[in-house]
Short mmCIF file of C-alpha atoms in Angstrom, two decimals:
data_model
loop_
_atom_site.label_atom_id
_atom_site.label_comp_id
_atom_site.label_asym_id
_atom_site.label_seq_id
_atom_site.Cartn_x
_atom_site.Cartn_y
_atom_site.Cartn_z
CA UNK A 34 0.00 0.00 0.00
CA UNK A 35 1.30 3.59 -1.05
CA UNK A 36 1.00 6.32 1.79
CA UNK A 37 1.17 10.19 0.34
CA UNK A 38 4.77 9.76 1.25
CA UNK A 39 5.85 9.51 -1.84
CA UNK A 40 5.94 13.51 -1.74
CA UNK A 41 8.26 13.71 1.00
CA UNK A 42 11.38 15.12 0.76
CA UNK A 43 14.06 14.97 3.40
CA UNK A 44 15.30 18.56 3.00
CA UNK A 45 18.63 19.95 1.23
CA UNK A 46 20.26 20.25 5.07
CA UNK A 47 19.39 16.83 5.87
CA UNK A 48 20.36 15.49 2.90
CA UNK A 49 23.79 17.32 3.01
CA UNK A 50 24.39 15.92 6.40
CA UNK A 51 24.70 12.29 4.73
CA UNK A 52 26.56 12.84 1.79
CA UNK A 53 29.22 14.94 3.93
CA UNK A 54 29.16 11.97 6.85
CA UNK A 55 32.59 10.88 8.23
CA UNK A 56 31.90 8.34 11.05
CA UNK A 57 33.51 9.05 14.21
CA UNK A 58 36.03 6.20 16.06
CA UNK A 59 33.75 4.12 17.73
CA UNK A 60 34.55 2.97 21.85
CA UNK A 61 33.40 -0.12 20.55
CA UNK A 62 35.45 -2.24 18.29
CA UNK A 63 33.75 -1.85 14.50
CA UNK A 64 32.81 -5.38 13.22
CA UNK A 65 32.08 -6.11 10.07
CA UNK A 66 29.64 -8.98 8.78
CA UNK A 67 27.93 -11.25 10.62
CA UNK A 68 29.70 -11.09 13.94
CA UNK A 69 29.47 -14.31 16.73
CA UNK A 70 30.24 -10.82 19.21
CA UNK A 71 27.15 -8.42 19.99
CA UNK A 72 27.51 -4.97 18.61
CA UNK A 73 25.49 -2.59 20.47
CA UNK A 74 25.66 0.85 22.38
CA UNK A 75 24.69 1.65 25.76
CA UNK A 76 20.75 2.28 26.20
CA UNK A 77 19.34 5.56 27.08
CA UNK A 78 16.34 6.36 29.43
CA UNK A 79 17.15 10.39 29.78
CA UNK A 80 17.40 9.37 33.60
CA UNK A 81 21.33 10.94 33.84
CA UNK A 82 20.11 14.14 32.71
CA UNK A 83 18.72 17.23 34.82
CA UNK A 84 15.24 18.26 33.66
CA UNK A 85 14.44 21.17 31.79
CA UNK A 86 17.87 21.56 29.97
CA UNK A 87 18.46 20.53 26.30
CA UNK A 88 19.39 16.78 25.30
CA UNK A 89 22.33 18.26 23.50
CA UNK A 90 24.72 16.01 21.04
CA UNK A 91 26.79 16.37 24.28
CA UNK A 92 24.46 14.49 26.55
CA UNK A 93 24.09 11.76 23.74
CA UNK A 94 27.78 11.10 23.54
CA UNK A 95 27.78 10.91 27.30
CA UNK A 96 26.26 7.60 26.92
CA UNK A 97 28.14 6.67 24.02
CA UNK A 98 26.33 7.95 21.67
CA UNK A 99 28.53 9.67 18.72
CA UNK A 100 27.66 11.52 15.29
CA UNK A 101 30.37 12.11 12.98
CA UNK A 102 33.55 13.95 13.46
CA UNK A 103 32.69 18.09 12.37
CA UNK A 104 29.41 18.01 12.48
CA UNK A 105 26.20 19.36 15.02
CA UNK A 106 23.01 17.53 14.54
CA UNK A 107 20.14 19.80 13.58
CA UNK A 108 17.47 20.52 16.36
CA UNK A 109 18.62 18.81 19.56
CA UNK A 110 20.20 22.17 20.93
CA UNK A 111 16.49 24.03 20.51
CA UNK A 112 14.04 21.61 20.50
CA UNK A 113 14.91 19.10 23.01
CA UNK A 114 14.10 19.19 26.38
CA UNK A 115 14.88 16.38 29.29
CA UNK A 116 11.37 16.23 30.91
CA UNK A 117 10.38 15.32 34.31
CA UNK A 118 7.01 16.51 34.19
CA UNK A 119 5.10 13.95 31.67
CA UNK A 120 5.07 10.58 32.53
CA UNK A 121 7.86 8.76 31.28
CA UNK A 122 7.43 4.87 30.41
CA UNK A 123 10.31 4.13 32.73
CA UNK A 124 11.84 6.16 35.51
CA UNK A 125 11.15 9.47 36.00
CA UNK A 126 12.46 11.42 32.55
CA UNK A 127 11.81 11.19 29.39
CA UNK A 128 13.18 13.17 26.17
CA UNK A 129 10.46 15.58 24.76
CA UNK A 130 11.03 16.73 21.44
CA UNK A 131 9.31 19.94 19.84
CA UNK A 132 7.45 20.39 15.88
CA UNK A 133 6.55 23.98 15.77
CA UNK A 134 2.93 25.12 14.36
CA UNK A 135 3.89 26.21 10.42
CA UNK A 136 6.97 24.53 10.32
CA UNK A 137 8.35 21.50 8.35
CA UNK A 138 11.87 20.14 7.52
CA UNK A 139 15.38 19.34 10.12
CA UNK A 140 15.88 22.72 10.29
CA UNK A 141 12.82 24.07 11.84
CA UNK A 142 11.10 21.18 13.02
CA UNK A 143 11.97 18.19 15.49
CA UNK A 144 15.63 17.14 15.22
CA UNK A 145 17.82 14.95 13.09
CA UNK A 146 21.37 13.41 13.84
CA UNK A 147 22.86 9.73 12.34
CA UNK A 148 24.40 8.11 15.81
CA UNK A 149 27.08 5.97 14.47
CA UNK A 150 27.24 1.56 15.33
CA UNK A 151 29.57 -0.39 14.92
CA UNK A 152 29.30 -1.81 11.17
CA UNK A 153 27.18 -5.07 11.38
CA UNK A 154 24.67 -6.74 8.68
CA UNK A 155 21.98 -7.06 10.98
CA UNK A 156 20.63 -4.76 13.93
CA UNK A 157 17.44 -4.42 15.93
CA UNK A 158 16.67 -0.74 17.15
CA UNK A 159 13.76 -0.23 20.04
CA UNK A 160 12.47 2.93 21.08
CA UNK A 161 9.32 4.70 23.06
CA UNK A 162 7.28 7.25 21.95
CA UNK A 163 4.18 9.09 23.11
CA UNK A 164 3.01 11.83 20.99
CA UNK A 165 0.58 15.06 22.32
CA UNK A 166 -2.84 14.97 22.86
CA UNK A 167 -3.08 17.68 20.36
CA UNK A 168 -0.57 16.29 17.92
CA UNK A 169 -1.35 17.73 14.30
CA UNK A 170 -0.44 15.69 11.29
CA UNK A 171 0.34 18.24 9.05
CA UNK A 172 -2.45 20.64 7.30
CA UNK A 173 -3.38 19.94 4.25
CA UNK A 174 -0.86 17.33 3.25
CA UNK A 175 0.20 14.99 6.23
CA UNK A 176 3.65 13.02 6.58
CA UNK A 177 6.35 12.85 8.55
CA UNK A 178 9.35 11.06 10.65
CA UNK A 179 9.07 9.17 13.98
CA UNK A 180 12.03 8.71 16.34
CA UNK A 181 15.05 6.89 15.32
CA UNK A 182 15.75 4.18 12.48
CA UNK A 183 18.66 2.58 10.65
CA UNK A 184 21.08 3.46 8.20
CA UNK A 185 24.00 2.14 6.44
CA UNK A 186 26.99 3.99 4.66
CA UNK A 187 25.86 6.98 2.68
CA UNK A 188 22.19 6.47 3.77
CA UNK A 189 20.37 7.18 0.08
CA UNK A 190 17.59 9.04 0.95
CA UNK A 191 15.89 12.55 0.07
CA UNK A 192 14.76 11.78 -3.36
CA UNK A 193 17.89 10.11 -4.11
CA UNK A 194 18.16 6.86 -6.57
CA UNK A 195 20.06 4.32 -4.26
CA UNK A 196 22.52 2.50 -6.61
CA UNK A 197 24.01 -0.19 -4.31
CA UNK A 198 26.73 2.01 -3.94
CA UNK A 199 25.31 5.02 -1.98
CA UNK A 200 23.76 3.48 1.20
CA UNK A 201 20.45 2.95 2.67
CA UNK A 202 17.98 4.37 5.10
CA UNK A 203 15.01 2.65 6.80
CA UNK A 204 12.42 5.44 9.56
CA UNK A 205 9.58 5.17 11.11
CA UNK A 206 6.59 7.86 9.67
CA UNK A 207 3.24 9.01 9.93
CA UNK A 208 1.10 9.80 6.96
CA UNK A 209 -2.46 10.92 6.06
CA UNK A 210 -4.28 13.12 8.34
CA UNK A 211 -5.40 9.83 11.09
CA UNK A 212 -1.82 9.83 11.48
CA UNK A 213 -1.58 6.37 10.00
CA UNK A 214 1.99 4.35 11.38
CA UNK A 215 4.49 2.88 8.40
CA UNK A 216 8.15 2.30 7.84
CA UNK A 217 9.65 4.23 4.96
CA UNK A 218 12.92 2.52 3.35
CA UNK A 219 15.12 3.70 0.42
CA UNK A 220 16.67 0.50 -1.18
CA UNK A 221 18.05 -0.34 -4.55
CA UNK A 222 15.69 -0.01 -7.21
CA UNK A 223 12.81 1.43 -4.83
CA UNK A 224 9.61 2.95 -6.95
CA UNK A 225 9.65 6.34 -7.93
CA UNK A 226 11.67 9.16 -6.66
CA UNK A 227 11.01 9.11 -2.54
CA UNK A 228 11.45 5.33 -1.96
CA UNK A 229 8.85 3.22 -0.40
CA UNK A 230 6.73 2.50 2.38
CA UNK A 231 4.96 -0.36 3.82
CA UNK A 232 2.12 0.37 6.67
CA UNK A 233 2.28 -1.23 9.71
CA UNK A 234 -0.85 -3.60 10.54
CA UNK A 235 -2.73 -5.55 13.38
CA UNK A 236 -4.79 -7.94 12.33
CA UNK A 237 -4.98 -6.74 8.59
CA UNK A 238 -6.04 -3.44 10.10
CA UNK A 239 -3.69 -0.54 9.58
CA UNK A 240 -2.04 0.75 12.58
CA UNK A 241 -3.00 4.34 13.63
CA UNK A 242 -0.02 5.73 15.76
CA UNK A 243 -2.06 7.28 19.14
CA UNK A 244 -1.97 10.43 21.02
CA UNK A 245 -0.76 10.31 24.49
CA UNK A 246 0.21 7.01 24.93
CA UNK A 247 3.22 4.97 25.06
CA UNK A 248 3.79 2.91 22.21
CA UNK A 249 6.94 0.78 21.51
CA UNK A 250 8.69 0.66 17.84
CA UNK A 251 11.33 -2.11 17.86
CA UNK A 252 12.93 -2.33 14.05
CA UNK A 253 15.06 -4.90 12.85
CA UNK A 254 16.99 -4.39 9.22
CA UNK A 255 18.89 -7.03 7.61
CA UNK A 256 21.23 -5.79 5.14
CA UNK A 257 21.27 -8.03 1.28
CA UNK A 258 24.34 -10.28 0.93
CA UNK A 259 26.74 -10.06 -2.16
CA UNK A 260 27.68 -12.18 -4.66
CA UNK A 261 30.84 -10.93 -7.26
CA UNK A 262 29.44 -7.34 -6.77
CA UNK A 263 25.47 -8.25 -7.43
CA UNK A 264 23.73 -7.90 -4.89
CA UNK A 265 21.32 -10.31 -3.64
CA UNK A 266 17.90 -10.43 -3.29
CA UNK A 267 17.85 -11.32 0.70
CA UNK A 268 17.92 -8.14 2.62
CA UNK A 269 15.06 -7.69 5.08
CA UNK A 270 13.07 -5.23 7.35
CA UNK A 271 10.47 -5.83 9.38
CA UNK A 272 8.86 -3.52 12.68
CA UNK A 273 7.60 -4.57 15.65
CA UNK A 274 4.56 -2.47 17.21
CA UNK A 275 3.82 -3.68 20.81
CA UNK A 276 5.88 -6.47 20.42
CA UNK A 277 4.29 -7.76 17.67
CA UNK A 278 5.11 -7.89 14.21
CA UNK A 279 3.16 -5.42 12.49
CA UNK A 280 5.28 -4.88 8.68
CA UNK A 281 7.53 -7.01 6.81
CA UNK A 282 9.25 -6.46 3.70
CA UNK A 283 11.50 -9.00 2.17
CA UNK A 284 13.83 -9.90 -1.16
CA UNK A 285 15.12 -6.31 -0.51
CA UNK A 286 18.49 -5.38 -2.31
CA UNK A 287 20.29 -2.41 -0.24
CA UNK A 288 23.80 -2.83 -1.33
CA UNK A 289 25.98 -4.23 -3.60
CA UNK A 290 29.58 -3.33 -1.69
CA UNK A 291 30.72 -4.20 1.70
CA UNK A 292 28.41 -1.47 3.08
CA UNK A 293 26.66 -2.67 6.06
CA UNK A 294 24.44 -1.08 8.67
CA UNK A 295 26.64 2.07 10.93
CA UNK A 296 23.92 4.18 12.16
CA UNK A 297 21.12 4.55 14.51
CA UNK A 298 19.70 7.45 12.59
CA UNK A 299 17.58 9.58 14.54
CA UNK A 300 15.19 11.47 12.09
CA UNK A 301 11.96 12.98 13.54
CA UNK A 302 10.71 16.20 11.96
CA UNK A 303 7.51 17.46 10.03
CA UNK A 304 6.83 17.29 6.64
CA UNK A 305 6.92 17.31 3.80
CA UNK A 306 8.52 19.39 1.01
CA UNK A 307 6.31 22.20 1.19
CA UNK A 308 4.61 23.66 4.12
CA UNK A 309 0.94 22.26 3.84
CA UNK A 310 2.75 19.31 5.81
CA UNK A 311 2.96 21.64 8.55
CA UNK A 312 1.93 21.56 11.87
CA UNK A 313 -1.76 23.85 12.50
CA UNK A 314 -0.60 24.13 16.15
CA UNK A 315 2.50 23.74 18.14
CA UNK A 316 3.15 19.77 18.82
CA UNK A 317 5.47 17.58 21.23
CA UNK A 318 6.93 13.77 21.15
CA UNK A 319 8.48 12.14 24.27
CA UNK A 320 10.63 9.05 23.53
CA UNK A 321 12.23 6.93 26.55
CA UNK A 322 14.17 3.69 26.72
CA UNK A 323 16.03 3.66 23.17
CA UNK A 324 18.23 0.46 22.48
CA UNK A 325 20.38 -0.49 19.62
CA UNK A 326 22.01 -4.08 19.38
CA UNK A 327 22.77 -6.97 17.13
CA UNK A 328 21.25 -9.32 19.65
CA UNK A 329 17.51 -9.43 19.86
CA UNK A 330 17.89 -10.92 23.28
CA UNK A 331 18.83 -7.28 24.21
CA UNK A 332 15.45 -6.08 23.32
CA UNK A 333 13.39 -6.84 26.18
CA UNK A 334 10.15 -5.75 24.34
CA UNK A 335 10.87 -8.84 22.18
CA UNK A 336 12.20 -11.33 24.66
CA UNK A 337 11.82 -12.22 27.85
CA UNK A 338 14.65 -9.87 30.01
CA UNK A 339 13.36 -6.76 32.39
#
């Protein structure tokens, strides 16, 4: 099913952040393939932080949480806030992020920075998010990013035609104006100019994301294999709502070097290429307990540790 994504455009500044990305040496040893070791950073749950001050790219690296080398994510400085005065899903803080009324894009909207991993073919990526009670999907056109997703070397995305060569990107979205939930991928060959989408479902019915609640988002990406430079027809996502699996998309082709996955890319911003994506009023997400790993076992929504 095609969502009105398909006129989304992940703005010039975003885009430029990509193409320009140097990853930054990693604390953890960078593995490459599939690894017997478990690649995975540090979870946050905003706890460390004092409330009311900014979730700066500071505070992320702090818990071992890098972006590249040069460059200062868009948004975090502005439009973050550590929050101790909405219920967190854990604990007492969560991270509340702001998407001003009339504004769309990185720059003026929610916040965007690629968190670098350690290089592995496989990943799962969990996150919380609540969203306002007053949340507006955009105004007369309605799309945009949710939270955090997965990338892999130049992270094709923005319009771009992903060649095998030039990376991969896989976020969470909203689209439409009931703020319907879906996972929005740019892989080799995808249709049209703004890659593709699949909507998340629960028993054949399509998932609307809800206002103020929790909701959990766990995503796991498995990056194609190659064979004498062609790639092969085996990559894989598929997103878990709630713990249960709500999309899958398989016989995916992402790459056709040694690229693998090598960032947790947060991505959450309004719009859109234009602003009738816009917000109609001013409107808030929290997000709490984020976890990246190669092991699902490390994603208690999906298995059995708490």
């Amino acid at each position: 099913m095609k969502t009105k994504t398909k006129t989304m455009l992940l703005t010039g500044a975003a885009t430029s952040v990509l193409a320009t990305l140097s990853l930054a040496p990693q604390a953890v040893a960078e593995r490459t393939g599939e690894s017997h070791s478990t690649a995975a950073l540090r979870p946050i749950d905003f706890e460390r932080s004092a409330a009311g001050s900014p979730y700066t790219p500071s505070e992320w690296a702090k818990d071992g949480w890098d972006v590249s080398n040069g460059y200062t994510p868009l948004g975090f400085d502005t439009r973050t806030r550590v929050d101790s005065g909405t219920p967190a899903h854990s604990g007492d803080k969560s991270m509340r992020v702001f998407y001003p009324k009339g504004k769309i894009g990185p720059e003026d909207s929610g916040a965007i920075a690629p968190f670098a991993v350690p290089k592995a073919r496989e990943y799962y990526l969990s996150f919380w998010v609540k969203f306002s009670k007053d949340f507006s999907w955009g105004t007369t056109e309605f799309a945009g990013k949710v939270g955090i997703g997965l990338a892999g070397g130049k992270a094709c995305s923005g319009g771009q035609p992903c060649d095998g060569t030039n990376g991969f990107t896989s976020r969470p979205i909203w689209s439409h104006d009931n703020g319907t939930a879906a996972v929005y991928y740019y892989s080799m060959g995808h249709e049209g100019q703004y890659g593709d989408d699949v909507v998340l479902q629960k028993d054949g019915v399509d998932i609307k994301w809800p206002k103020d609640k929790w909701v959990n988002v766990v995503q796991r990406l498995k990056v194609n294999t190659v064979t004498g430079g062609q790639a092969n027809p085996d990559g894989e996502i598929e997103v878990f709502y709630n713990g249960e699996s709500a999309a899958k998309k398989t016989g995916l082709r992402f790459v056709s070097n040694d690229d693998q996955i090598d960032k947790a890319y947060f991505s959450s911003f309004a719009g859109g290429a234009t602003t009738d994506f816009a917000p109609v009023n001013d409107s808030y997400m929290w997000f709490d307990d984020i976890k990246v790993s190669t092991n699902r076992a490390d994603i208690c929504e999906l298995s059995s540790c708490s």
